PDB file of C-alpha atoms in Angstrom:
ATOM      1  CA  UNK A  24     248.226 132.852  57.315  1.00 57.00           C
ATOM      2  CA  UNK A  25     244.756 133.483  57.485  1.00 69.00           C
ATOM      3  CA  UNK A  26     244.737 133.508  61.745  1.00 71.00           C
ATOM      4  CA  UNK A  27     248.094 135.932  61.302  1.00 74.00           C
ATOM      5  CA  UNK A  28     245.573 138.531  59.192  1.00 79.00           C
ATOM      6  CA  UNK A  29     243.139 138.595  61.003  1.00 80.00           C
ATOM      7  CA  UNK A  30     244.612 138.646  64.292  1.00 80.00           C
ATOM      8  CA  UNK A  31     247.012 141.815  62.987  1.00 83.00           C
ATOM      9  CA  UNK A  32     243.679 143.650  61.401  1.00 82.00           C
ATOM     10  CA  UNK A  33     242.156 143.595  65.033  1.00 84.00           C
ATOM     11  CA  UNK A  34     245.393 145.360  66.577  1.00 88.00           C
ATOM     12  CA  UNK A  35     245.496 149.462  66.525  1.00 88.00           C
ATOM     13  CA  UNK A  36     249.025 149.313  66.007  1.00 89.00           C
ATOM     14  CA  UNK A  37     248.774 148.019  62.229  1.00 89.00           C
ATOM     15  CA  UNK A  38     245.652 150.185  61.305  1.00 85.00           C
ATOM     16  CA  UNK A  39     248.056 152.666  59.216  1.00 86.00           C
ATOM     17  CA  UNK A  40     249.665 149.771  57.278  1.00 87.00           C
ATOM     18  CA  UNK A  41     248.358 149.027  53.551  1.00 88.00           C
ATOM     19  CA  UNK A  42     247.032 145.283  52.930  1.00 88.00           C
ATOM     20  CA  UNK A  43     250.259 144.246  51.275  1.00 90.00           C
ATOM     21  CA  UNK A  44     252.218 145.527  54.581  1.00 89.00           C
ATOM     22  CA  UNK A  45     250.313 143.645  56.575  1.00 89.00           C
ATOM     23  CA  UNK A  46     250.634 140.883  54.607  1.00 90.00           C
ATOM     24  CA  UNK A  47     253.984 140.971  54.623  1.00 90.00           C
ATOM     25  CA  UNK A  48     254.714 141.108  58.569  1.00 90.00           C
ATOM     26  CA  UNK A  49     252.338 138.092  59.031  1.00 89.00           C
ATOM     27  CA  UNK A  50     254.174 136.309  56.694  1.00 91.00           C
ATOM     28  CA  UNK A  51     257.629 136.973  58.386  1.00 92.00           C
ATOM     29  CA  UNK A  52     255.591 136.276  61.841  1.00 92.00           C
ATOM     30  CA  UNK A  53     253.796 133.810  63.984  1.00 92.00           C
ATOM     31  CA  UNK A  54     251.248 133.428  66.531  1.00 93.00           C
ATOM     32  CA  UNK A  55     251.806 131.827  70.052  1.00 94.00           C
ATOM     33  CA  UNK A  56     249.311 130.564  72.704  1.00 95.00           C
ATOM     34  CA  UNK A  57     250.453 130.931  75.792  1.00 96.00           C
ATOM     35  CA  UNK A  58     249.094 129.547  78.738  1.00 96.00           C
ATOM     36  CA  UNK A  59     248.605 131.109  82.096  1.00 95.00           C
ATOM     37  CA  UNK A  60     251.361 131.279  84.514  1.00 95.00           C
ATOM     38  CA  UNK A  61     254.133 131.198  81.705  1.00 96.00           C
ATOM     39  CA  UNK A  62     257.073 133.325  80.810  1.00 97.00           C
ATOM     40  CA  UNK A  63     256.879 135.013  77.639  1.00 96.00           C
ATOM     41  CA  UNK A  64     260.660 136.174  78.727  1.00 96.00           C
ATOM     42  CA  UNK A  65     263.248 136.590  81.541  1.00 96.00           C
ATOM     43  CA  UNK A  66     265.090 139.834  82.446  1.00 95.00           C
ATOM     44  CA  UNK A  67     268.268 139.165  80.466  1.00 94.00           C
ATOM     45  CA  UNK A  68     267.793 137.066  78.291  1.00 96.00           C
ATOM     46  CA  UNK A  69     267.974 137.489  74.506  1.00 96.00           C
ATOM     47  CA  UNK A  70     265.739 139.892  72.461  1.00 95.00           C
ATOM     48  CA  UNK A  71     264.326 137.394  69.626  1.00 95.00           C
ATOM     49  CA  UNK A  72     261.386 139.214  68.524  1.00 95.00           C
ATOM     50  CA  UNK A  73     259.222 142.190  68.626  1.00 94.00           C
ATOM     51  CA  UNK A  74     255.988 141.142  70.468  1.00 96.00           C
ATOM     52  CA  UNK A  75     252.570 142.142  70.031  1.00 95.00           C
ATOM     53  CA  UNK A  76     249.803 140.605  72.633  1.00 96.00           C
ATOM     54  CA  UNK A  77     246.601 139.555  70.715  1.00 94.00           C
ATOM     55  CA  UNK A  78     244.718 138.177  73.312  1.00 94.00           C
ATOM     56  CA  UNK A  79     244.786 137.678  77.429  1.00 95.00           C
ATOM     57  CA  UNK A  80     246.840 139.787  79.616  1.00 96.00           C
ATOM     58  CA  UNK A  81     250.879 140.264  80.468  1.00 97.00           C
ATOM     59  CA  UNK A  82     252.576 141.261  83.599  1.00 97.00           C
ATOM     60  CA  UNK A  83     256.046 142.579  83.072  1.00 96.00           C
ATOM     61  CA  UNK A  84     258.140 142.920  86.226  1.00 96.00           C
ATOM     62  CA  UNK A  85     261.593 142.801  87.576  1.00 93.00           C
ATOM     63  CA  UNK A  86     263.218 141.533  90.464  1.00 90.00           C
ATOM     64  CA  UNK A  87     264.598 143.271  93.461  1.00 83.00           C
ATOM     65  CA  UNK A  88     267.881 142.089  95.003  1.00 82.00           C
ATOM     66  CA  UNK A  89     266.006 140.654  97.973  1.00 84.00           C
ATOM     67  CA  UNK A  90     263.854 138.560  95.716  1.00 81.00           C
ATOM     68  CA  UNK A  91     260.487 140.581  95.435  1.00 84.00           C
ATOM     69  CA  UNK A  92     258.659 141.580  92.185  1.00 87.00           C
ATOM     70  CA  UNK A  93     258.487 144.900  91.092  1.00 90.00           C
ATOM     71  CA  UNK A  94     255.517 145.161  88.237  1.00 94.00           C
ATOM     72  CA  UNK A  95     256.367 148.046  85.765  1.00 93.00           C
ATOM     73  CA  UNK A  96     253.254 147.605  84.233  1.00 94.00           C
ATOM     74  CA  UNK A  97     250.310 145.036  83.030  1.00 96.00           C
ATOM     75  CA  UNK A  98     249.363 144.556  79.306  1.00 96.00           C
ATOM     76  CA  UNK A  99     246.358 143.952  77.642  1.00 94.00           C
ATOM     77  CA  UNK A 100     245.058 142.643  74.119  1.00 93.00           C
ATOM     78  CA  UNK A 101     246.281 145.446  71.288  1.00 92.00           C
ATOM     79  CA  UNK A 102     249.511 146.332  73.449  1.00 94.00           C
ATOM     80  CA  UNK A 103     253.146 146.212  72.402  1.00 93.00           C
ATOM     81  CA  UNK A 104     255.228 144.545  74.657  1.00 95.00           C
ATOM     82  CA  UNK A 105     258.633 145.411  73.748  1.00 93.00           C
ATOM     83  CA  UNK A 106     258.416 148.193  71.644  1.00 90.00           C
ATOM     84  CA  UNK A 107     261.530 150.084  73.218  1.00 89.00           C
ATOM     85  CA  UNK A 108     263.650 147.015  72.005  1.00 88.00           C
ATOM     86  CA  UNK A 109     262.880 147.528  68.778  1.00 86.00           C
ATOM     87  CA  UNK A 110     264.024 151.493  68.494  1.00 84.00           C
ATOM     88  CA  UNK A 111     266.911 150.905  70.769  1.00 81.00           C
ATOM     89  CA  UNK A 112     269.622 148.222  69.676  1.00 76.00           C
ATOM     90  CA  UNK A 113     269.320 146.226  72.625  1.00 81.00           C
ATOM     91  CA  UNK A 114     270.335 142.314  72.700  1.00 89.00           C
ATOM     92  CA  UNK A 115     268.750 141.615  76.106  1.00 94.00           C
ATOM     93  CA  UNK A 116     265.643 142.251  77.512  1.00 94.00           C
ATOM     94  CA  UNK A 117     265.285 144.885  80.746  1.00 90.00           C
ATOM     95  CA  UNK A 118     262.223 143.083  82.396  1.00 94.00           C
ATOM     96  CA  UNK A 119     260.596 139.896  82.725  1.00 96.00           C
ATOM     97  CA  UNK A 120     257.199 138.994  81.384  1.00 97.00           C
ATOM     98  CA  UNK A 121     254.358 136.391  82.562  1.00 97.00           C
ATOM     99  CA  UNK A 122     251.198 135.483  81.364  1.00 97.00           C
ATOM    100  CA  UNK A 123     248.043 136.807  83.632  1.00 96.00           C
ATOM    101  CA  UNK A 124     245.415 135.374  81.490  1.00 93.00           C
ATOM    102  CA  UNK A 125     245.694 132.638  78.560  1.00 94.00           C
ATOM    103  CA  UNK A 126     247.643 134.808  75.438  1.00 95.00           C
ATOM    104  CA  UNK A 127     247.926 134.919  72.173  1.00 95.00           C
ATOM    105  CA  UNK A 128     251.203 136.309  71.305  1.00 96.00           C
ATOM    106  CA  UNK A 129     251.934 137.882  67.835  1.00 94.00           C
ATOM    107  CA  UNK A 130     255.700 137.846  67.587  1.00 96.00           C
ATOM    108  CA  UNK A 131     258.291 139.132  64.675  1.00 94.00           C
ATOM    109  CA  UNK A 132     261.724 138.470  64.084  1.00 95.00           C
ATOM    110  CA  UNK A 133     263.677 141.031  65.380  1.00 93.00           C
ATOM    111  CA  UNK A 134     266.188 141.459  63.538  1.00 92.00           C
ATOM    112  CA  UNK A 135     263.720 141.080  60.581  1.00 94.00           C
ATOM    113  CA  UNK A 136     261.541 144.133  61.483  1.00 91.00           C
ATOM    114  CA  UNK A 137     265.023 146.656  62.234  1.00 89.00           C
ATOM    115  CA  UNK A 138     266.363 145.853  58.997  1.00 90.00           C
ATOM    116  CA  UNK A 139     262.685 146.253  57.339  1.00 90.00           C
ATOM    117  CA  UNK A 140     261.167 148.820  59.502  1.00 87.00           C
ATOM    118  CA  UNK A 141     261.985 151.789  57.004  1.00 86.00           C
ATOM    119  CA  UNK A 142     259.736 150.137  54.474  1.00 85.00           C
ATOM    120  CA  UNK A 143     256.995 149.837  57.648  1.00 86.00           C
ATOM    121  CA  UNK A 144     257.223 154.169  57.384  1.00 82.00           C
ATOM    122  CA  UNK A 145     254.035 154.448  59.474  1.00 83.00           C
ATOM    123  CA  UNK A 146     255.030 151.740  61.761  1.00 89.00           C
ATOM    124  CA  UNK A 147     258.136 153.591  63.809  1.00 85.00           C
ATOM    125  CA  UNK A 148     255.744 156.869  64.492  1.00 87.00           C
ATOM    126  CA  UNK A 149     253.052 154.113  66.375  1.00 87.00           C
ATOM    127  CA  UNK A 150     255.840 152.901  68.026  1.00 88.00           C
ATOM    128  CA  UNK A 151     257.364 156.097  69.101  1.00 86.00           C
ATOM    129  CA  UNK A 152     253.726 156.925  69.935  1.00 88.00           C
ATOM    130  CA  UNK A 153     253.375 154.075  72.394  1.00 87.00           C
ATOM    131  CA  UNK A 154     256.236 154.713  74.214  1.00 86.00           C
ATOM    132  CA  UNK A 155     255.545 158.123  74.603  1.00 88.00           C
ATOM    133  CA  UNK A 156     252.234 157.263  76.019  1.00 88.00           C
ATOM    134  CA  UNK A 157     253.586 155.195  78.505  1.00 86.00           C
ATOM    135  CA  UNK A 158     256.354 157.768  79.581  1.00 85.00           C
ATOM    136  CA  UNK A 159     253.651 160.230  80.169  1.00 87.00           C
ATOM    137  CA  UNK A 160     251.599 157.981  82.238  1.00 89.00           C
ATOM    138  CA  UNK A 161     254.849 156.981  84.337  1.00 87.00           C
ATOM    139  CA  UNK A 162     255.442 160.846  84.611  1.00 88.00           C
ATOM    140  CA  UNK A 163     251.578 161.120  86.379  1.00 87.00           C
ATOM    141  CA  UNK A 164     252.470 157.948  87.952  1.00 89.00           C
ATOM    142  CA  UNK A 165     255.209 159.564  89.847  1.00 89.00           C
ATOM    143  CA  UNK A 166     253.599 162.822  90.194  1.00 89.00           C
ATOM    144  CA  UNK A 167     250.604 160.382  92.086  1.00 89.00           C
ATOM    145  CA  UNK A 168     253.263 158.868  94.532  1.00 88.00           C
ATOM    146  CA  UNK A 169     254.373 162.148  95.640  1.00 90.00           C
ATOM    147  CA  UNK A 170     250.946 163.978  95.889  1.00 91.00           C
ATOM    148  CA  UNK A 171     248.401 161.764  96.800  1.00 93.00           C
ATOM    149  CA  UNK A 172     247.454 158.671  99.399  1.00 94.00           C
ATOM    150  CA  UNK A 173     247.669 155.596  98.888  1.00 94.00           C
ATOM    151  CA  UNK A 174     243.587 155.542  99.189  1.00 95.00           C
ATOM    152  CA  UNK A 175     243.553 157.997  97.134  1.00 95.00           C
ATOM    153  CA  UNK A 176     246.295 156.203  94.484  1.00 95.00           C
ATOM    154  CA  UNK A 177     243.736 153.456  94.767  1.00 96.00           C
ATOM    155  CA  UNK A 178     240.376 154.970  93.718  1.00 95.00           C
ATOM    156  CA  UNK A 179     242.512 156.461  90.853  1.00 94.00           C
ATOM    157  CA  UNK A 180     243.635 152.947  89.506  1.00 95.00           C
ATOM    158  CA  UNK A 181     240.183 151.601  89.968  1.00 95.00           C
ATOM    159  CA  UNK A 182     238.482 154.483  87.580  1.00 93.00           C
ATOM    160  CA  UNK A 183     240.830 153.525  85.132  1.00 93.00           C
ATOM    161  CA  UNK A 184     240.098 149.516  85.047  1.00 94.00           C
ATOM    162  CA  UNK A 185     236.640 150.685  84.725  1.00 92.00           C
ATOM    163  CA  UNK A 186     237.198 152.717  81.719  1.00 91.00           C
ATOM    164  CA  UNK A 187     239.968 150.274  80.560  1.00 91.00           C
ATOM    165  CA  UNK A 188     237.797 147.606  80.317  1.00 93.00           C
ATOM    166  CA  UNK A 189     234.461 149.274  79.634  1.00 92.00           C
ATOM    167  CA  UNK A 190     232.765 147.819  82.820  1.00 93.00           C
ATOM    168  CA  UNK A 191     229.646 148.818  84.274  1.00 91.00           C
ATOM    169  CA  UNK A 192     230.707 151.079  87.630  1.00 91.00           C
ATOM    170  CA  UNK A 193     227.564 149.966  89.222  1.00 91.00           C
ATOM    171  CA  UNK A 194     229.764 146.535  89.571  1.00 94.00           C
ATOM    172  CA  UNK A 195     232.117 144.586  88.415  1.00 96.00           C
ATOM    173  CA  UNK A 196     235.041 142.185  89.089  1.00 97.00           C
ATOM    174  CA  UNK A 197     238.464 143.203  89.447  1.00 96.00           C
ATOM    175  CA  UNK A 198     239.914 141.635  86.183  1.00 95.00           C
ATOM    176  CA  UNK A 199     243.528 140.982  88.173  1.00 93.00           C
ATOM    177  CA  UNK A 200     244.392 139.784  91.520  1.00 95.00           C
ATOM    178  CA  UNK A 201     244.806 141.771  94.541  1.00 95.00           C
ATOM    179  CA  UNK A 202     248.240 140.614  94.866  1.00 94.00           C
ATOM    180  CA  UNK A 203     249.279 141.883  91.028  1.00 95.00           C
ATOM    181  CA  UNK A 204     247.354 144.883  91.466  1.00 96.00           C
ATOM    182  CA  UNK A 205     249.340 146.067  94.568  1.00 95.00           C
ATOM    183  CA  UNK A 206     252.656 145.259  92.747  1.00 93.00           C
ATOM    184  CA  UNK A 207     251.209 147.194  90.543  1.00 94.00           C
ATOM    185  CA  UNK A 208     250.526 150.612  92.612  1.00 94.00           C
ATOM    186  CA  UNK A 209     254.093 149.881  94.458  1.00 91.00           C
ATOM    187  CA  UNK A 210     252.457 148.986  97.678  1.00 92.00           C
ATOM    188  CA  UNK A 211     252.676 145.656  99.903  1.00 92.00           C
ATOM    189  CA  UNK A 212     249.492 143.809  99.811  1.00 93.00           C
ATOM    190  CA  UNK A 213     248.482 144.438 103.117  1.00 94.00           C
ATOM    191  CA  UNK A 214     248.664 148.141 102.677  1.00 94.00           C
ATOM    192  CA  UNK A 215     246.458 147.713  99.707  1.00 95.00           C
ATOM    193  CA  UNK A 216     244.052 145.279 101.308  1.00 94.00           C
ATOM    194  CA  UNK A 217     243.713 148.066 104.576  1.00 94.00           C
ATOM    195  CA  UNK A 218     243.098 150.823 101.720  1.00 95.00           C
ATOM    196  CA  UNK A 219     240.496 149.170  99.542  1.00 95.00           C
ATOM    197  CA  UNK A 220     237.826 149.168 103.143  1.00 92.00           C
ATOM    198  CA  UNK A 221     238.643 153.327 103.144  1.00 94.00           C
ATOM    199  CA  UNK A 222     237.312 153.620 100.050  1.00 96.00           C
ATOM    200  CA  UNK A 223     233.555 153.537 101.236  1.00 94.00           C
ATOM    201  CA  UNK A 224     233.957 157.097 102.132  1.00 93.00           C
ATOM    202  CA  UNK A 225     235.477 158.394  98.856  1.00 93.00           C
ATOM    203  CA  UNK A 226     232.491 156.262  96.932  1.00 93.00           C
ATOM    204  CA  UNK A 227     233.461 153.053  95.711  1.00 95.00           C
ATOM    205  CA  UNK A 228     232.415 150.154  98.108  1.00 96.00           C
ATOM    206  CA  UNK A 229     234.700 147.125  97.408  1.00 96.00           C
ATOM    207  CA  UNK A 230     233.265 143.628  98.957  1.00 96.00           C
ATOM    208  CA  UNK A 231     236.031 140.844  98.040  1.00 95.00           C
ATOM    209  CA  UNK A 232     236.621 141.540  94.631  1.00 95.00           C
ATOM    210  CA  UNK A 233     233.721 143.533  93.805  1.00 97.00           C
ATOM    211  CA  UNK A 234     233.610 146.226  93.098  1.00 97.00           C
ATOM    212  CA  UNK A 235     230.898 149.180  93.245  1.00 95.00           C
ATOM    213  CA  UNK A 236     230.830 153.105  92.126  1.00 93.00           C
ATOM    214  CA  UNK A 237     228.362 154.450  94.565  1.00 92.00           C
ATOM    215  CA  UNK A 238     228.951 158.336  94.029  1.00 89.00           C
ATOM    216  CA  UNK A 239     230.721 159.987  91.376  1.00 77.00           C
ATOM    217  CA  UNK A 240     230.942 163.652  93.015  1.00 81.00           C
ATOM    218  CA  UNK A 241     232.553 162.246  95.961  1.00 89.00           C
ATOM    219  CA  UNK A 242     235.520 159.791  93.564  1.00 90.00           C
ATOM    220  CA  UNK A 243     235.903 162.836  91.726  1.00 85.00           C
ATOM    221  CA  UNK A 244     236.283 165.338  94.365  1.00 87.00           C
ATOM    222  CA  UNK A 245     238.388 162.684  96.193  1.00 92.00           C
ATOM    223  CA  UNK A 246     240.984 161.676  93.442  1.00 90.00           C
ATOM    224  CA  UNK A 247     240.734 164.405  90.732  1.00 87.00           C
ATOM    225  CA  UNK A 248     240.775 167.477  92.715  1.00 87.00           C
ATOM    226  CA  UNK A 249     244.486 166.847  93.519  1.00 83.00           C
ATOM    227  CA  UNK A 250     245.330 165.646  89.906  1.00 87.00           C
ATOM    228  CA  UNK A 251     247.147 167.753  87.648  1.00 86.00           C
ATOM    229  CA  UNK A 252     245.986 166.354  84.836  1.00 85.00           C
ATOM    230  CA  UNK A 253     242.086 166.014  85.835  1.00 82.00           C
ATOM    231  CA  UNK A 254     240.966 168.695  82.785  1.00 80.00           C
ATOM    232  CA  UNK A 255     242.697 166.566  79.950  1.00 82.00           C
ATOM    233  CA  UNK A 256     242.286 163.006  81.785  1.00 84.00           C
ATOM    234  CA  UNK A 257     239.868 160.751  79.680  1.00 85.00           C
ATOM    235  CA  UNK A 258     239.404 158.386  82.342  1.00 85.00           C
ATOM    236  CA  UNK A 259     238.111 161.321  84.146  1.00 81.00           C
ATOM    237  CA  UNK A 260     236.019 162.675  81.045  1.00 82.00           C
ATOM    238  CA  UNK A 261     234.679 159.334  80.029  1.00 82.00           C
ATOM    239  CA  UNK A 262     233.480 158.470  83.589  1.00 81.00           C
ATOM    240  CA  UNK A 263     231.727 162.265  84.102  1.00 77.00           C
ATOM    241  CA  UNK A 264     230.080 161.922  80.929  1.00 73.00           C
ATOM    242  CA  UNK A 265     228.877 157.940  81.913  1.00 66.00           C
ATOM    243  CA  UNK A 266     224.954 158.001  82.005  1.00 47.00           C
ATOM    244  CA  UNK A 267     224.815 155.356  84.356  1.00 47.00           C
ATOM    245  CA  UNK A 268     227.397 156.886  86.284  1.00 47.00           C
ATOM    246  CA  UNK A 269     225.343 160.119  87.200  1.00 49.00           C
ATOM    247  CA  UNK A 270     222.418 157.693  87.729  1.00 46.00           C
ATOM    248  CA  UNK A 271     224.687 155.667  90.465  1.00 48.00           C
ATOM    249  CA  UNK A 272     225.592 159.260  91.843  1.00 45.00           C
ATOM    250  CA  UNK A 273     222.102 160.454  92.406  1.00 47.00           C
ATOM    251  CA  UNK A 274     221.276 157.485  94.250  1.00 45.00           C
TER     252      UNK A 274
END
């Protein structure tokens, strides 16, 4: 019980709940370790819980008719996984899920939490919350396909692992593979591998998978000029207001 509390006290999504709420969902839930390379689920299968990821990192995906993966998006620690499934009386599940990175998986009963979740009252808005989130970012997401380059689609994702992850954009490592990041951005891996040596010129230098800020004028001219979005982006707000990042720029 004790390794339930505190892992639910760490996650955003229960920081409305009071004590005895909280005490109540860990008691009607468990913890799983998951190890790398796993499936959490499969596309189709039956929806047995409501899933919360603790620790690690998720891919969730679906697969085309010919056989290739499709990755609709890739979780991290504090993330829901299947929040839509517990608003929407589904029995299956509409994508697949694998484990990136070793997991710890907090998972509920589902049928449990729909009949409970009125007496959860400030549960259902963080949920709706969520999932609004997401739809917004798919929106942009879609909005970036049709209005930008694939370099340019690039530089974008890699501002956003830096702020994600609170890395240093002097360097760091990508936190993913090449392969899942690609997926990821909808392009084939070779397209992505070809784009990553263009970036020099927009100012991010990327050596295997290293990966260096070297201006912050030229990333921002490059990517958030053509954004819609650029004046209420916090990627783009947290990386203008970096310190180190206007250091790495006047260099």
């Amino acid at each position: 019980m004790n390794a339930h509390l505190n892992a639910m006290r760490t996650l955003p999504l229960f920081g409305d709940l009071s004590p005895q709420q909280v005490e109540l969902l860990a008691a009607h839930s468990h913890l799983r370790k998951c190890d790398r390379g796993t499936y959490l689920f499969l596309h189709g299968e039956p929806v047995r819980s409501f899933k919360v990821l603790c620790r690690g990192t998720i891919q969730l995906f679906r697969e085309t008719p010919d056989g290739r993966e499709s990755t609709i998006d890739i979780l991290i620690a504090g993330d829901c996984v299947n929040a839509e499934e517990v608003l929407e009386p589904r029995d299956t599940h509409l994508s697949s899920a694998r484990i990136v990175d070793d997991a710890l998986v907090l998972e509920v009963p589902i049928r449990w939490l729909r009949e409970n979740l009125d007496d959860f009252h400030r549960l259902a808005p963080r949920l709706l919350q969520g999932l609004a989130e997401r739809l917004n970012e798919a929106r942009l997401e879609a909005e970036h396909q049709s209005t930008m380059s694939a370099t340019q689609m690039v530089a974008c994702y890699l501002q956003g692992l830096c702020v994600l992850y609170d890395f240093d954009p002097k360097g760091f490592d990508l936190p993913y593979s090449k392969t899942l990041i690609a997926s990821r951005l909808r392009m084939e891996l070779a397209t992505f591998s070809r784009t990553l040596h263009k970036l020099k010129d927009a100012g991010i230098l990327v050596v295997g998978n290293r990966v260096s800020f070297t201006s912050l004028n030229k990333v921002s001219h490059f990517v958030c000029d053509t954004c819609s979005i650029a004046g209420d982006c916090p990627t783009h707000t947290a990386l203008s207001q970096a310190e180190c990042f206007r250091d790495v720029s006047r260099k």
